[in-house]
mmCIF file of C-alpha atoms in Angstrom:
data_model
loop_
_atom_site.group_PDB
_atom_site.id
_atom_site.type_symbol
_atom_site.label_atom_id
_atom_site.label_comp_id
_atom_site.label_asym_id
_atom_site.label_seq_id
_atom_site.Cartn_x
_atom_site.Cartn_y
_atom_site.Cartn_z
ATOM 1 C CA MET A 198 183.021 -44.467 162.725
ATOM 2 C CA ASP A 199 182.771 -42.268 159.438
ATOM 3 C CA SER A 200 180.793 -38.798 160.462
ATOM 4 C CA SER A 201 180.507 -37.944 156.506
ATOM 5 C CA SER A 202 178.987 -41.521 155.528
ATOM 6 C CA LEU A 203 174.795 -41.315 154.300
ATOM 7 C CA ASP A 204 173.911 -43.439 157.435
ATOM 8 C CA SER A 205 175.907 -41.157 159.995
ATOM 9 C CA ALA A 206 174.139 -40.082 162.926
ATOM 10 C CA GLU A 207 175.616 -36.079 161.831
ATOM 11 C CA LEU A 208 173.042 -36.767 158.747
ATOM 12 C CA GLN A 209 170.254 -38.182 160.856
ATOM 13 C CA ARG A 210 170.235 -35.527 162.879
ATOM 14 C CA PHE A 211 170.112 -32.924 160.220
ATOM 15 C CA LEU A 212 167.583 -34.352 158.214
ATOM 16 C CA GLU A 213 165.107 -34.762 161.698
ATOM 17 C CA GLN A 214 166.247 -30.792 162.790
ATOM 18 C CA GLU A 215 164.573 -29.891 159.015
ATOM 19 C CA LYS A 216 162.499 -32.136 158.931
ATOM 20 C CA GLU A 217 160.830 -30.702 161.754
ATOM 21 C CA ARG A 218 161.906 -27.159 160.246
ATOM 22 C CA ALA A 219 159.012 -27.593 157.535
ATOM 23 C CA MET A 220 156.774 -29.179 159.083
ATOM 24 C CA VAL A 221 156.285 -25.778 161.268
ATOM 25 C CA THR A 222 156.413 -23.641 158.436
ATOM 26 C CA GLU A 223 153.755 -25.759 156.810
ATOM 27 C CA MET A 224 151.735 -25.243 160.171
ATOM 28 C CA VAL A 225 152.134 -21.593 159.875
ATOM 29 C CA GLY A 226 151.315 -20.951 156.603
ATOM 30 C CA LYS A 227 148.216 -22.735 157.682
ATOM 31 C CA LEU A 228 147.702 -20.817 160.161
ATOM 32 C CA THR A 229 148.797 -17.212 158.320
ATOM 33 C CA ASN A 230 145.819 -18.913 155.664
ATOM 34 C CA VAL A 231 143.044 -19.621 157.792
ATOM 35 C CA CYS A 232 143.987 -16.758 160.177
ATOM 36 C CA TRP A 233 143.909 -14.197 156.972
ATOM 37 C CA ASP A 234 140.498 -14.591 156.617
ATOM 38 C CA LYS A 235 139.131 -14.335 160.309
ATOM 39 C CA CYS A 236 140.644 -11.465 160.621
ATOM 40 C CA ILE A 237 141.251 -9.157 157.634
ATOM 41 C CA THR A 238 137.944 -8.966 156.167
ATOM 42 C CA GLY A 239 138.260 -5.116 154.823
ATOM 43 C CA THR A 240 140.405 -3.982 152.007
ATOM 44 C CA PRO A 241 144.080 -4.153 152.945
ATOM 45 C CA GLY A 242 145.619 -0.836 153.744
ATOM 46 C CA SER A 243 149.151 -0.798 153.695
ATOM 47 C CA LYS A 244 149.731 -1.555 157.757
ATOM 48 C CA PHE A 245 147.831 -3.980 159.940
ATOM 49 C CA SER A 246 145.116 -1.891 162.426
ATOM 50 C CA SER A 247 145.930 -3.010 165.526
ATOM 51 C CA GLY A 248 142.911 -4.822 166.041
ATOM 52 C CA GLU A 249 143.500 -7.229 162.960
ATOM 53 C CA SER A 250 147.358 -8.321 164.935
ATOM 54 C CA THR A 251 145.087 -8.764 168.308
ATOM 55 C CA CYS A 252 143.277 -11.009 166.412
ATOM 56 C CA LEU A 253 145.843 -12.969 163.834
ATOM 57 C CA THR A 254 147.615 -13.262 167.388
ATOM 58 C CA ASN A 255 144.618 -14.349 169.348
ATOM 59 C CA CYS A 256 143.849 -16.019 166.254
ATOM 60 C CA ALA A 257 146.517 -18.411 166.488
ATOM 61 C CA GLN A 258 147.106 -18.938 169.895
ATOM 62 C CA ARG A 259 143.177 -20.110 169.871
ATOM 63 C CA TYR A 260 143.508 -22.888 167.528
ATOM 64 C CA MET A 261 146.556 -24.480 169.336
ATOM 65 C CA ASP A 262 144.490 -24.817 172.055
ATOM 66 C CA MET A 263 142.081 -26.763 169.779
ATOM 67 C CA SER A 264 145.055 -28.687 168.800
ATOM 68 C CA LEU A 265 145.795 -29.572 172.304
ATOM 69 C CA ILE A 266 142.460 -30.392 173.462
ATOM 70 C CA ILE A 267 142.235 -32.875 170.519
ATOM 71 C CA MET A 268 146.034 -34.085 171.817
ATOM 72 C CA LYS A 269 144.444 -34.866 175.316
ATOM 73 C CA ARG A 270 141.570 -36.263 174.115
ATOM 74 C CA PHE A 271 143.123 -38.801 172.188
ATOM 75 C CA GLN A 272 145.736 -39.396 174.822
ATOM 76 C CA SER A 273 143.041 -40.224 177.276
ATOM 77 C CA MET A 274 141.599 -43.277 174.678
ATOM 78 C CA GLN A 275 144.476 -45.302 174.719
ATOM 79 C CA MET B 212 185.079 -39.710 149.291
ATOM 80 C CA SER B 213 181.328 -40.070 150.576
ATOM 81 C CA SER B 214 182.170 -36.287 151.858
ATOM 82 C CA PRO B 215 180.953 -34.148 148.936
ATOM 83 C CA ASN B 216 178.036 -36.132 148.078
ATOM 84 C CA VAL B 217 176.441 -35.929 152.003
ATOM 85 C CA ASP B 218 176.770 -32.037 151.520
ATOM 86 C CA GLN B 219 175.426 -32.246 148.801
ATOM 87 C CA LEU B 220 172.131 -33.039 149.975
ATOM 88 C CA LYS B 221 172.343 -31.246 152.969
ATOM 89 C CA GLN B 222 172.267 -28.402 150.699
ATOM 90 C CA THR B 223 169.154 -30.137 148.825
ATOM 91 C CA VAL B 224 167.017 -30.579 151.210
ATOM 92 C CA GLN B 225 168.478 -27.488 151.961
ATOM 93 C CA GLN B 226 167.229 -26.059 148.758
ATOM 94 C CA GLU B 227 164.868 -27.558 148.108
ATOM 95 C CA THR B 228 162.573 -26.549 151.558
ATOM 96 C CA ALA B 229 163.090 -22.970 150.754
ATOM 97 C CA ILE B 230 161.322 -23.234 147.687
ATOM 98 C CA ALA B 231 159.400 -25.074 148.756
ATOM 99 C CA ASN B 232 158.567 -22.228 151.147
ATOM 100 C CA ALA B 233 158.277 -20.050 149.083
ATOM 101 C CA ARG B 234 155.700 -21.289 146.925
ATOM 102 C CA ALA B 235 153.356 -21.787 150.095
ATOM 103 C CA LEU B 236 153.842 -18.348 150.275
ATOM 104 C CA ILE B 237 153.364 -17.674 146.708
ATOM 105 C CA THR B 238 150.323 -19.325 146.387
ATOM 106 C CA GLY B 239 148.535 -17.997 150.217
ATOM 107 C CA ILE B 240 148.949 -14.237 148.175
ATOM 108 C CA ASN B 241 147.655 -14.853 145.106
ATOM 109 C CA ASP B 242 144.570 -16.766 146.428
ATOM 110 C CA HIS B 243 143.502 -14.916 148.842
ATOM 111 C CA CYS B 244 144.343 -11.288 147.217
ATOM 112 C CA TYR B 245 143.414 -12.203 144.537
ATOM 113 C CA GLU B 246 139.960 -12.492 145.694
ATOM 114 C CA LYS B 247 140.081 -9.054 147.623
ATOM 115 C CA CYS B 248 141.856 -6.646 144.973
ATOM 116 C CA ILE B 249 139.956 -8.341 141.417
ATOM 117 C CA PRO B 250 137.017 -9.349 142.149
ATOM 118 C CA LYS B 251 135.916 -8.599 138.407
ATOM 119 C CA PRO B 252 138.976 -8.690 136.189
ATOM 120 C CA GLY B 253 138.689 -6.072 133.715
ATOM 121 C CA ALA B 254 140.643 -6.006 130.155
ATOM 122 C CA THR B 255 143.845 -4.816 132.053
ATOM 123 C CA MET B 256 145.195 -4.101 135.734
ATOM 124 C CA SER B 257 143.705 -1.369 136.479
ATOM 125 C CA LYS B 258 146.305 1.508 138.928
ATOM 126 C CA GLY B 259 143.915 0.867 142.098
ATOM 127 C CA GLU B 260 143.852 -2.528 141.934
ATOM 128 C CA GLU B 261 148.044 -2.816 141.036
ATOM 129 C CA THR B 262 148.261 -0.831 144.512
ATOM 130 C CA CYS B 263 145.808 -3.393 146.404
ATOM 131 C CA TYR B 264 147.580 -6.474 145.227
ATOM 132 C CA THR B 265 150.825 -4.647 146.578
ATOM 133 C CA MET B 266 149.895 -3.454 149.395
ATOM 134 C CA CYS B 267 147.753 -7.054 150.176
ATOM 135 C CA MET B 268 151.113 -8.829 149.243
ATOM 136 C CA GLU B 269 153.049 -6.922 151.859
ATOM 137 C CA LYS B 270 150.212 -7.074 154.525
ATOM 138 C CA PHE B 271 150.486 -11.553 154.067
ATOM 139 C CA MET B 272 153.623 -11.809 154.176
ATOM 140 C CA GLN B 273 152.927 -10.173 157.267
ATOM 141 C CA ALA B 274 150.526 -12.002 158.797
ATOM 142 C CA TRP B 275 152.571 -15.018 158.677
ATOM 143 C CA ASN B 276 155.107 -13.704 160.518
ATOM 144 C CA THR B 277 153.401 -12.206 163.135
ATOM 145 C CA VAL B 278 151.246 -15.580 163.181
ATOM 146 C CA GLY B 279 154.917 -17.325 163.634
ATOM 147 C CA ARG B 280 156.522 -15.734 166.353
ATOM 148 C CA THR B 281 153.059 -16.379 168.042
ATOM 149 C CA TYR B 282 153.376 -20.240 167.339
ATOM 150 C CA VAL B 283 157.353 -20.609 168.047
ATOM 151 C CA ALA B 284 156.844 -18.840 171.156
ATOM 152 C CA ARG B 285 153.371 -20.917 172.199
ATOM 153 C CA LEU B 286 155.210 -24.267 170.119
ATOM 154 C CA GLN B 287 158.292 -23.095 173.056
ATOM 155 C CA LYS B 288 156.278 -22.711 175.442
ATOM 156 C CA GLU B 289 154.265 -25.918 175.551
ATOM 157 C CA ASN B 290 157.517 -27.766 175.339
ATOM 158 C CA GLN B 291 158.501 -26.318 178.236
ATOM 159 C CA GLN B 292 155.742 -27.137 180.112
ATOM 160 C CA GLN B 293 155.716 -31.196 178.642
ATOM 161 C CA THR B 294 159.371 -31.126 179.194
ATOM 162 C CA ALA B 295 159.089 -29.884 183.659
ATOM 163 C CA LEU B 296 155.817 -32.271 183.422
ATOM 164 C CA SER B 297 157.837 -35.060 182.929
ATOM 165 C CA ALA B 298 160.376 -34.675 184.698
ATOM 166 C CA THR B 299 158.255 -34.324 187.864
ATOM 167 C CA ALA B 300 156.997 -37.632 187.013
ATOM 168 C CA GLY B 301 160.083 -38.958 186.686
ATOM 169 C CA LEU B 302 160.484 -38.295 190.104
ATOM 170 C CA GLY B 303 157.476 -39.721 191.057
ATOM 171 C CA ILE B 304 155.706 -35.880 192.594
#
């Protein structure tokens, strides 16, 4: 099989990987926007306070918890 | 013969992804930092506004990284659990 052809399995894998990476980045961007609004309430100083850092981490974690709950609910409908 | 085309295609895909990422980050910075630092736009950009914008930009990128690290770590953890779960299911346990 010609590994350099456009329909090669290797290229499909590459595209699949890139797609996945793009999805992760999109999610990170969305989460950053949401969590910034929740956690960074004052005028930004030059560095995060530890409270802000913790808030950002918690915010991302809870969002993931929520996604899991939704996923489980939909799985139970099948 | 088709080899350079595939390489070219891969490169283009990676470039486009990188551009899309950069665009998302820049949009985020502008959306949030403009709001915070320039509540009442004057005729010129004041020194204070500029300082605020610079700091805000740095912090937004830091927040992006913090959230990204957390998200990716969690994703890996969930994937591992999923794999472990389906492995147990496969064993009929």
